[in-house]
Coordinates of C-alpha atoms in Angstrom, one line a residue:
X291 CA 32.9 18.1 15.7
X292 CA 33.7 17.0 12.0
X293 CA 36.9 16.3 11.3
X294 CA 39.1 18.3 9.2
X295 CA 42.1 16.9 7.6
X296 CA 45.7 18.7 7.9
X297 CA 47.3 19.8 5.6
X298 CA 45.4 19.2 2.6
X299 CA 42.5 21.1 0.7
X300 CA 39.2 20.0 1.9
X301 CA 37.9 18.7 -1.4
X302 CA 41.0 18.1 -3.2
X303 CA 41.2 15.3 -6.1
X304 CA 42.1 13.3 -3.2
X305 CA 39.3 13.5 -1.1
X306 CA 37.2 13.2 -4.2
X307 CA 38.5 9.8 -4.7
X308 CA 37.9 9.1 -1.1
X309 CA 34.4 9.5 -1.5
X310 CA 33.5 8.0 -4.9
X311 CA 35.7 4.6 -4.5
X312 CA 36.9 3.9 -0.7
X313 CA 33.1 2.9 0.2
X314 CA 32.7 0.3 -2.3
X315 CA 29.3 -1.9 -2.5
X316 CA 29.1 -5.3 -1.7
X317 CA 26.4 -8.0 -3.1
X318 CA 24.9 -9.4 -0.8
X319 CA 23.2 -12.8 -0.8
X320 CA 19.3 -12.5 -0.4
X321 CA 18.2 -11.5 3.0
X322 CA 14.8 -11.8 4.8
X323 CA 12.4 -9.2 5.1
X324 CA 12.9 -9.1 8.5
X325 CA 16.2 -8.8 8.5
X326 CA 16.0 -6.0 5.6
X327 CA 13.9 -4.4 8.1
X328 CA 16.2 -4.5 11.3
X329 CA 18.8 -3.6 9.4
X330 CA 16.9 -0.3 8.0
X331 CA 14.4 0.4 10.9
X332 CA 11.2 -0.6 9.0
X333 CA 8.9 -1.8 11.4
X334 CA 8.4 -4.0 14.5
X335 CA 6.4 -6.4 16.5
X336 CA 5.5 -7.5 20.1
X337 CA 4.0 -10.1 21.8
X338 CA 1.4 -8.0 23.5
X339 CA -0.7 -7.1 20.2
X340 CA 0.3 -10.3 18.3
X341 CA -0.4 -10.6 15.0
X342 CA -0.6 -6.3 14.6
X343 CA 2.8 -4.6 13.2
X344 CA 4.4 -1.3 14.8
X345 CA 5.7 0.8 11.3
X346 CA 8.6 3.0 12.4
X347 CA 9.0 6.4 10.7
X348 CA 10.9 5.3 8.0
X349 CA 8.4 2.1 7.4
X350 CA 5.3 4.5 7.6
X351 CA 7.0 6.6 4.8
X352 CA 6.7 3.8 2.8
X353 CA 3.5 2.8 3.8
X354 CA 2.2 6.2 3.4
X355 CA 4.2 6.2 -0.1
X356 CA 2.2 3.0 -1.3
X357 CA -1.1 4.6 -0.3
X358 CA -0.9 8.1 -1.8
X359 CA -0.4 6.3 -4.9
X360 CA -3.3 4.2 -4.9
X361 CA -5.2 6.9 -3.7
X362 CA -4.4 8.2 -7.1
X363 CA -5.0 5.8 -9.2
X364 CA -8.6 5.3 -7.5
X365 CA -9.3 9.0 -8.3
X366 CA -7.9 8.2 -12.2
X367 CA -10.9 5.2 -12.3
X368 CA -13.5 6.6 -10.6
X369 CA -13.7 5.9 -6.9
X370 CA -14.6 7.9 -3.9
X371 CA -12.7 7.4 -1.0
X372 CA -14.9 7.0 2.5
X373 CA -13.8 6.3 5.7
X374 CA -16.0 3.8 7.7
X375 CA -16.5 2.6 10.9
X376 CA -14.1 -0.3 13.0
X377 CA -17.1 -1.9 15.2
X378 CA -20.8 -3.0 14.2
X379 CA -22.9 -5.0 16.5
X380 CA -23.5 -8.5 15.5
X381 CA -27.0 -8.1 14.1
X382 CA -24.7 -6.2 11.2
X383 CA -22.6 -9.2 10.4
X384 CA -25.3 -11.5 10.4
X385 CA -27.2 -9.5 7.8
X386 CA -24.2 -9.6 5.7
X387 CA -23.9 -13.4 6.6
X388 CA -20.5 -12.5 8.1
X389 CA -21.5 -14.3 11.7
X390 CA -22.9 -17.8 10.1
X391 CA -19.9 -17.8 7.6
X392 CA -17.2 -16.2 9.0
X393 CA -17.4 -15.9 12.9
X394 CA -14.4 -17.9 13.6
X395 CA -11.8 -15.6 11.7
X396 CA -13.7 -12.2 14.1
X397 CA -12.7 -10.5 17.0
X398 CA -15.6 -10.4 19.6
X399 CA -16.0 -6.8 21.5
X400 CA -18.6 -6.2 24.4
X401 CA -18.4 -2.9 26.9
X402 CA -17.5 -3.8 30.3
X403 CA -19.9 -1.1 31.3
X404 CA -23.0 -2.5 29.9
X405 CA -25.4 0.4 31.4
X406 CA -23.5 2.4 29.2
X407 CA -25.7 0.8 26.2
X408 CA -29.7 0.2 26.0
X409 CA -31.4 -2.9 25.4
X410 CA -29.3 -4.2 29.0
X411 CA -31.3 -6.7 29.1
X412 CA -30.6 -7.9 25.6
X413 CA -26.8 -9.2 25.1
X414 CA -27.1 -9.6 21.4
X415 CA -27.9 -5.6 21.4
X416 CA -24.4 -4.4 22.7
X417 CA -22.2 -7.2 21.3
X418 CA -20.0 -5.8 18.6
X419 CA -17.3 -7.5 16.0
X420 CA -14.4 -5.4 14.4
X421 CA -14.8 -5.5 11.2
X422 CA -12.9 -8.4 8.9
X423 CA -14.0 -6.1 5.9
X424 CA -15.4 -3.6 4.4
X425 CA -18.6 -4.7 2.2
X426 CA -21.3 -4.1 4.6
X427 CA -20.2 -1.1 5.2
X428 CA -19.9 0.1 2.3
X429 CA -23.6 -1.6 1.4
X430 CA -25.2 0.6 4.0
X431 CA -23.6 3.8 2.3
X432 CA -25.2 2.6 -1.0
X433 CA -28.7 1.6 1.1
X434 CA -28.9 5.5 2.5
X435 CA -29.7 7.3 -0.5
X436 CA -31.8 6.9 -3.5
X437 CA -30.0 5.8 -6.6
X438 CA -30.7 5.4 -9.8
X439 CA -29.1 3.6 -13.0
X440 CA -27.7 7.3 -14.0
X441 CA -25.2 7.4 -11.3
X442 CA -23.7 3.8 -11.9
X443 CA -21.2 2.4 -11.4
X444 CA -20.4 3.8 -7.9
X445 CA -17.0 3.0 -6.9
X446 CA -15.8 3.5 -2.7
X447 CA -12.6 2.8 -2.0
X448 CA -11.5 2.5 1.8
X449 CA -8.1 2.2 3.9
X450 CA -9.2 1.5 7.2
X451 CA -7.7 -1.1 9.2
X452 CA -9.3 -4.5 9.4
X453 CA -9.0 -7.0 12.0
X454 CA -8.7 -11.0 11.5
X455 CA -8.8 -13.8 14.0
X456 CA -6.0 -15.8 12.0
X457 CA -4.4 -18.7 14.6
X458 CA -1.9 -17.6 16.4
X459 CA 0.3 -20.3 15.0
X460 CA -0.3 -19.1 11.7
X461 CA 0.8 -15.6 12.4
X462 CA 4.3 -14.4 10.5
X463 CA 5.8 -11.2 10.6
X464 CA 3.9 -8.8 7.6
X465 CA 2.9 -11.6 5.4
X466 CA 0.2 -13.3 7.9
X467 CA -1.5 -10.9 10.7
X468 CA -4.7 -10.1 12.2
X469 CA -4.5 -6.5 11.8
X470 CA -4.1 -4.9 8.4
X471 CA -4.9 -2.5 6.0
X472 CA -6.3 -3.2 2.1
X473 CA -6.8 -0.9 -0.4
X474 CA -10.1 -2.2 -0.2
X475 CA -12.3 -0.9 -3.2
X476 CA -16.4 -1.7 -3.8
X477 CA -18.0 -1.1 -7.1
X478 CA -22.1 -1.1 -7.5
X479 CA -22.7 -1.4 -10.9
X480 CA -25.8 -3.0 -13.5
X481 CA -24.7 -6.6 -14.9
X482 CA -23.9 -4.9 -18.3
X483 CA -21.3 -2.9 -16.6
X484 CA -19.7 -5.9 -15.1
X485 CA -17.3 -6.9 -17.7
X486 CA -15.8 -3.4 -18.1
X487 CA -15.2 -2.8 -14.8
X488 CA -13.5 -6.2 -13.6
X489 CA -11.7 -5.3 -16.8
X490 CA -10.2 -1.8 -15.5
X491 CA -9.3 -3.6 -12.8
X492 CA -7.1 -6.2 -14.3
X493 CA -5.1 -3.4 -16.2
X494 CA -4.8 -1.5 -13.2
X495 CA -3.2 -4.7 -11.5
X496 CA -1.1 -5.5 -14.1
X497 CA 0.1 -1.7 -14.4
X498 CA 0.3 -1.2 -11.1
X499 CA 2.5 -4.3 -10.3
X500 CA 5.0 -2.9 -13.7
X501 CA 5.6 0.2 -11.8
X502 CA 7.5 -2.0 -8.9
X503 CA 9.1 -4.6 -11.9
X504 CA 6.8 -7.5 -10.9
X505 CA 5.7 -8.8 -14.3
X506 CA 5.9 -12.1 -13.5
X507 CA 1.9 -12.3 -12.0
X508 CA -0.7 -15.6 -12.0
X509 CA -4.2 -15.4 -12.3
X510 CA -7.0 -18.0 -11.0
X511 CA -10.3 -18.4 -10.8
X512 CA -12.0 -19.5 -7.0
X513 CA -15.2 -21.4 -7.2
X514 CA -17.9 -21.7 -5.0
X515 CA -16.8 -23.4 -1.9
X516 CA -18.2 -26.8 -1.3
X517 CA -20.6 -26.3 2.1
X518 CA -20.0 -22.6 3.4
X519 CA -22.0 -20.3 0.9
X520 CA -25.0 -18.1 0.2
X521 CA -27.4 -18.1 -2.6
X522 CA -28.4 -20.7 -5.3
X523 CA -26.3 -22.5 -7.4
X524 CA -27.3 -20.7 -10.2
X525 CA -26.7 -17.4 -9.3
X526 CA -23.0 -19.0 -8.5
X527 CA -22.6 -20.3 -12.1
X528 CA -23.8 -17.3 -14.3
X529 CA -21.0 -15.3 -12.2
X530 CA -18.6 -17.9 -12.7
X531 CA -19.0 -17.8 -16.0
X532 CA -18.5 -14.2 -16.4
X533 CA -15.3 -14.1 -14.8
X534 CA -14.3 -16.7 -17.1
X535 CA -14.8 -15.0 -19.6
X536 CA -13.3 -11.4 -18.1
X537 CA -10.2 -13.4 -17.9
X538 CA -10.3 -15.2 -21.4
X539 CA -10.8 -11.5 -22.8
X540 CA -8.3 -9.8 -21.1
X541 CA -5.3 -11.8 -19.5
X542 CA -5.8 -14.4 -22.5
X543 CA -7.3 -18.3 -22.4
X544 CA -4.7 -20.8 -21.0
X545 CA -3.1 -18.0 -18.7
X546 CA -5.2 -18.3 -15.5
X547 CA -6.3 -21.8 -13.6
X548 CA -9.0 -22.9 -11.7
X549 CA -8.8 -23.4 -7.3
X550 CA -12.0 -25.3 -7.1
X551 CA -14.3 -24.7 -4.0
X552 CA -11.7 -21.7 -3.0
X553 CA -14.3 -18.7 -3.7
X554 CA -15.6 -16.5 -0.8
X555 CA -19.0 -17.4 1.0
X556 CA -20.8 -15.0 -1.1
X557 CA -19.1 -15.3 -4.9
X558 CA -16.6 -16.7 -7.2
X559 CA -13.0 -14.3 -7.3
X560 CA -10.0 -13.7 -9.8
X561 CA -7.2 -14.2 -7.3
X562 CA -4.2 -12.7 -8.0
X563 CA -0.6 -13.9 -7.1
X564 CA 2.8 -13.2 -6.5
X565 CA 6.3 -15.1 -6.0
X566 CA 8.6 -13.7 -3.3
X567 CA 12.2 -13.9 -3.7
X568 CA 12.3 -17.1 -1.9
X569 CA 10.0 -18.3 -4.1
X570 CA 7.2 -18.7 -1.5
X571 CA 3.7 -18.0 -3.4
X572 CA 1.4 -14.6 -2.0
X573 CA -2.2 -13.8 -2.9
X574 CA -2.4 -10.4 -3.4
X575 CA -5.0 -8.2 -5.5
X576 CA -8.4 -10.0 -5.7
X577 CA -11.8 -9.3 -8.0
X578 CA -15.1 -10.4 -6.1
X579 CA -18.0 -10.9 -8.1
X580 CA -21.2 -10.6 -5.6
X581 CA -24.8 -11.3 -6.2
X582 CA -25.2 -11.6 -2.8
X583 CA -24.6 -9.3 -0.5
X584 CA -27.2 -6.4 -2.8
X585 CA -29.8 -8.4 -2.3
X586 CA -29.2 -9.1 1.5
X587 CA -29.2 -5.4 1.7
X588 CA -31.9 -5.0 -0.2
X589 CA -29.6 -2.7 -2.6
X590 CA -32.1 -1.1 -5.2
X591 CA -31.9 1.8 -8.0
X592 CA -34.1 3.3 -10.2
X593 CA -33.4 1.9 -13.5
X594 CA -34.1 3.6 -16.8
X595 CA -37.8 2.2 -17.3
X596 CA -38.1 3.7 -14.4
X597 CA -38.6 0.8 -11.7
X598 CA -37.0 1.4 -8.5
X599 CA -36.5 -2.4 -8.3
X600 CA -33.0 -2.8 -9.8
X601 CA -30.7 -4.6 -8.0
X602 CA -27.0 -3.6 -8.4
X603 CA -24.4 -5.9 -8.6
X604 CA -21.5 -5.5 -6.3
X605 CA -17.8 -6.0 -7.1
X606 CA -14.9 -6.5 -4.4
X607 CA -11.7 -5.6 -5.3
X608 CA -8.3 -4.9 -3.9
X609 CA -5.0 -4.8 -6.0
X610 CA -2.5 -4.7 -3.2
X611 CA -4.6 -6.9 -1.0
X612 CA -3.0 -6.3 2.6
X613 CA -0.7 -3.7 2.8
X614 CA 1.4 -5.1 5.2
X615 CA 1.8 -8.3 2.9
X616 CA 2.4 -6.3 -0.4
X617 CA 5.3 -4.2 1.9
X618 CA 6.7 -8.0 2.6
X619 CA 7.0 -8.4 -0.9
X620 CA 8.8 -5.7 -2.2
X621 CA 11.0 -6.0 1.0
X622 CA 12.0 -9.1 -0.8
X623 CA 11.9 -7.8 -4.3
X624 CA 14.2 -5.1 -3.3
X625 CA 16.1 -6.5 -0.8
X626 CA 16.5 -2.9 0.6
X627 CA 17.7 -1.1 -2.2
X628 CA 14.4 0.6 -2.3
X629 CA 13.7 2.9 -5.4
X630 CA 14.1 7.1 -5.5
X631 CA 10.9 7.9 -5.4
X632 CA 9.5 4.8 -2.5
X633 CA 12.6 5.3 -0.6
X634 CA 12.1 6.9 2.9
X635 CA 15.8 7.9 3.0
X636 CA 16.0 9.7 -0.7
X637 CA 19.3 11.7 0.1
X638 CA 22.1 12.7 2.8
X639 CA 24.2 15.6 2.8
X640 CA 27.5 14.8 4.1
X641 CA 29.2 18.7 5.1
X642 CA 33.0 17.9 4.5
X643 CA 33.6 20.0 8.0
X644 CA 31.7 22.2 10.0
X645 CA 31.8 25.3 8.1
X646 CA 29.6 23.8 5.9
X647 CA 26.8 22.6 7.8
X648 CA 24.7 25.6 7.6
X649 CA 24.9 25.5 3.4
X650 CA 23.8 21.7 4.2
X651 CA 21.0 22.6 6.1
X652 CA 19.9 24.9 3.1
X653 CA 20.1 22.4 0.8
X654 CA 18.2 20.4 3.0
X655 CA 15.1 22.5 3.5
X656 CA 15.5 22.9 -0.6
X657 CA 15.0 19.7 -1.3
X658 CA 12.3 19.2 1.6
X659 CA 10.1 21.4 -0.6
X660 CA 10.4 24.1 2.0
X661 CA 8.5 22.0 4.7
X662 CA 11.3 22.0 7.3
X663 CA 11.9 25.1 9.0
X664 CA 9.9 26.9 6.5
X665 CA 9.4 30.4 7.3
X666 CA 5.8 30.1 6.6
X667 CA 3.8 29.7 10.0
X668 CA 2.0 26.4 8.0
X669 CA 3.6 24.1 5.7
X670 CA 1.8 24.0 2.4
X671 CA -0.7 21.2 1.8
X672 CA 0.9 19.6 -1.5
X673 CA 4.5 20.4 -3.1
X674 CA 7.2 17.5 -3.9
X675 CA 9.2 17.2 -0.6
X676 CA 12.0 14.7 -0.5
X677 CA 13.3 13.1 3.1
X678 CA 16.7 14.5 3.2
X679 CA 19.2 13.9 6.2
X680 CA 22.6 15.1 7.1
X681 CA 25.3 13.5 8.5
X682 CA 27.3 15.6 10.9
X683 CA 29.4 13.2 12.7
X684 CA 33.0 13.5 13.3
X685 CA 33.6 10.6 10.4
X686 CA 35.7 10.2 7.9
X687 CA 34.2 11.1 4.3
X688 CA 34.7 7.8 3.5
X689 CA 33.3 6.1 6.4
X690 CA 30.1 8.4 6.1
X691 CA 29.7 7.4 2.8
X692 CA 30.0 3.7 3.6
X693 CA 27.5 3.8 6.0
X694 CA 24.8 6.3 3.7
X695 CA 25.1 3.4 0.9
X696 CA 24.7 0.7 3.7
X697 CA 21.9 2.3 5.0
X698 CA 19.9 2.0 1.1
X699 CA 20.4 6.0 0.5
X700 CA 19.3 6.8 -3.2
X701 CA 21.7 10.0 -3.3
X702 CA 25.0 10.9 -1.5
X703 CA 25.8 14.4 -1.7
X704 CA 29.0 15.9 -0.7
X705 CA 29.8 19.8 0.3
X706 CA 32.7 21.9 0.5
X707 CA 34.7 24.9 0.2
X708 CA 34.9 23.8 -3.9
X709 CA 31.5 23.1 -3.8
X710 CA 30.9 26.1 -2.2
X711 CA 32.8 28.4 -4.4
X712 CA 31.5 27.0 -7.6
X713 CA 27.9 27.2 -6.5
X714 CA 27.3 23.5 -7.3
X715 CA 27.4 19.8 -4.7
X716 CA 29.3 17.0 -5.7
X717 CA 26.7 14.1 -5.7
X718 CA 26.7 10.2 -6.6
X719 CA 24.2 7.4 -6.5
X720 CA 24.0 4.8 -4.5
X721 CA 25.3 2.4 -6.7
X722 CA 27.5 4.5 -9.3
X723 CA 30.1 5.9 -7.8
X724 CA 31.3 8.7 -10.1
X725 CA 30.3 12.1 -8.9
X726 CA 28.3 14.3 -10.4
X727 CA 28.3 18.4 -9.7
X728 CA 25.2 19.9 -9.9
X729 CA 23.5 23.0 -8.4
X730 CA 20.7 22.5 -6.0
X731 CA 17.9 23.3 -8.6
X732 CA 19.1 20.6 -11.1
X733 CA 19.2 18.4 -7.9
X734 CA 15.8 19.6 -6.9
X735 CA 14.6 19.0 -10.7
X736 CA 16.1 15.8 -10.8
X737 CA 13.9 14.2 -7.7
X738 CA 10.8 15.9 -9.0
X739 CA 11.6 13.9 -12.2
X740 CA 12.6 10.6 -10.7
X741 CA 9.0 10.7 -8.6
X742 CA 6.7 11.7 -11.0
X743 CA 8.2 8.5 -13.5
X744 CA 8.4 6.2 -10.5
X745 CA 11.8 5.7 -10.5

């Protein structure tokens, strides 16, 4: 039951002023992610999967938030999502060079029922690794069909979890974990077509990272690594030298440093980081420039004189990097306060008693975009639905309210009989507190506005 105080109109000037000033903010001093998360029931861990995070329904919005947007911005530059597999057997990896190079940081799998596979008698023939990446796979897409110069570049992009053997030791909460997820992205492309593309990237990056108010980005160059590498030295420079010069062009010379002997096994990288509100340094996006892994493949296409001998060249590149470590850093960033159109708690209705719950739940399944208890027997595919809740609890207005702002709620929005009469809710921000009245479209217009601006 809600209460319902005597002897006073339920949404008198009174009860107004309850709502807009008695749950006042408070700053707070900055918090961990993890306790951001605890606090706002983010996500979770547990000893028996270390290293691998639980997301909780209001993490996964997020999550799911930060993917549909890449998603979009992939189709905007070209790439074509594909979903590919978790396990390859071994003779995969070391094709790629993954196994001589990189075996330590893979997980192992082997059946227990090994008459389940053929070749018994061979071991190496039904030993598997998870994959620590998406390349090869990708490579193989590229290896089964004939190309030729008039369909490059090809661009994949791929969010399917990848699996890490990081030290157990090493492992901490989102920002260092064995299992993650990367808006992992591939490009095949002719050597004159490297400079635009690695270029597209960087603005993507740097727009991408303005959206979420992180301007304040460093750039460096990885060399090849001292012992563990492929190919000749060479090869190594020329692509060296054409990141340098990617980087001169576009983020400017004297704005991006050198790690010596930090690239990957296979090519130089533009490393990209970021500073946490602790001030703790995270890589994030990266630009992989690969001369290697085409020709281990054997990776041809029929070029314009009209060889079939062309080798692409392949560039990695990511521009969250791990998901899991990019949602640690805007955890920090926003220490909670989580903007409209990210947030996985948008709005709450608070009904003043409960007469109004039932003009509540209308509004609510307004604003939902018609996707809760829609009459329709399916919801529809794509509309702009907004997560809405109502609080029903026998609180005080005031109480309610102090709890929805607590909680990180973009929009408070209050109902009753005045409200009701005049057609319109009186709503306020998380952190203004003067009401607003509005009708349910100009809320509804309002939210479609705030997400398609990224506010």
């Amino acid at each position: 039951m809600i209460v319902q105080r005597k002897g006073a109109r339920l949404l008198s000037r009174s009860i107004y002023r309850l709502f807009s000033t008695k749950a006042k903010e408070t700053e707070s001093s900055t918090q961990s992610n993890h306790a951001i998360s605890n606090k706002q029931l983010l996500f979770t861990t547990d000893p028996v999967s270390p290293g691998s995070v639980f997301f909780l329904p209001h993490g996964t919005r997020i999550l799911n938030k930060l993917i549909q947007f890449m998603k979009n911005q992939q189709v905007k530059y070209g790439f074509q999502e594909v979903v590919t597999p978790l396990i390859f057997k071994t003779k995969l990896w070391q094709k790629s060079g993954h196994w001589d190079n990189y075996k330590d940081d893979m997980f192992k799998v082997v059946g227990n029922d090994l008459s389940k596979e053929e070749h018994t008698d061979n071991i190496e023939e039904h030993e598997y690794g998870l994959k620590p990446m998406n390349c090869p796979s990708h490579c193989m897409i590229f290896a089964k069909f004939d190309r030729s110069y008039q369909e490059l570049p090809v661009r994949y992009s791929d969010f399917s979890s990848l699996h890490r053997n990081e030290a157990s030791g090493a492992l901490s909460g989102l920002t260092r974990v064995r299992r993650f997820h990367q808006d992992d992205g591939h490009i095949f492309c002719s050597l004159d077509q490297i400079n635009q593309e690695i270029k597209n990237t960087l603005t993507l990056i740097k727009d991408t990272y303005s959206i979420f108010g992180i301007n304040e980005i460093e750039f460096y160059l990885s060399t090849r690594p001292e012992e563990k590498y492929i190919g000749d030295i060479e090869t190594w420079n020329k692509a060296e030298d054409q990141l340098k010069n990617v980087l001169n062009s576009t983020v400017g010379a004297g704005n991006w440093k050198i790690r010596e002997g930090d690239g990957a096994f296979y090519g130089p990288k533009i490393d990209v980081l970021l500073t946490d509100a602790f001030g703790k340094k995270h890589q994030v996006g990266t630009i992989q420039l690969d001369f290697q892994l085409p020709n281990r493949f054997d990776l041809k296409y029929v070029g314009e004189d009209g060889n079939r001998d062309h080798q692409p060249i392949l560039v990695h590149r990511a521009v969250y990097g791990s998901l899991e470590r990019f949602f640690a850093i805007l955890l920090d960033h926003y220490q909670g306060k989580w903007p409209f159109w990210i947030n996985p708690r948008q709005a709450i209705i608070i009904p003043i008693n409960e007469t109004h719950v039932p003009v509540a739940e209308s509004l609510q399944k307004r604003l939902s975009g018609e996707m809760l208890n829609g009459e329709d027997a399916i919801a529809p595919l794509t509309s702009f639905n907004f997560y809405v809740d109502i609080d029903k609890r026998g609180e005080t207005i005031g109480a309610r309210t102090k709890e929805a702002i607590q909680k990180g709620y973009s929009y408070i929005i209050l109902i009753g009989d005045k409200d009701i009469a005049n057609g319109t809710f009186a709503v306020r921000t998380r952190d203004d507190r003067k009401v607003k009245n509005m009708t349910s479209n100009e809320i509804y217009d309002t939210f479609v506005q705030l997400e398609k601006s990224y506010k």
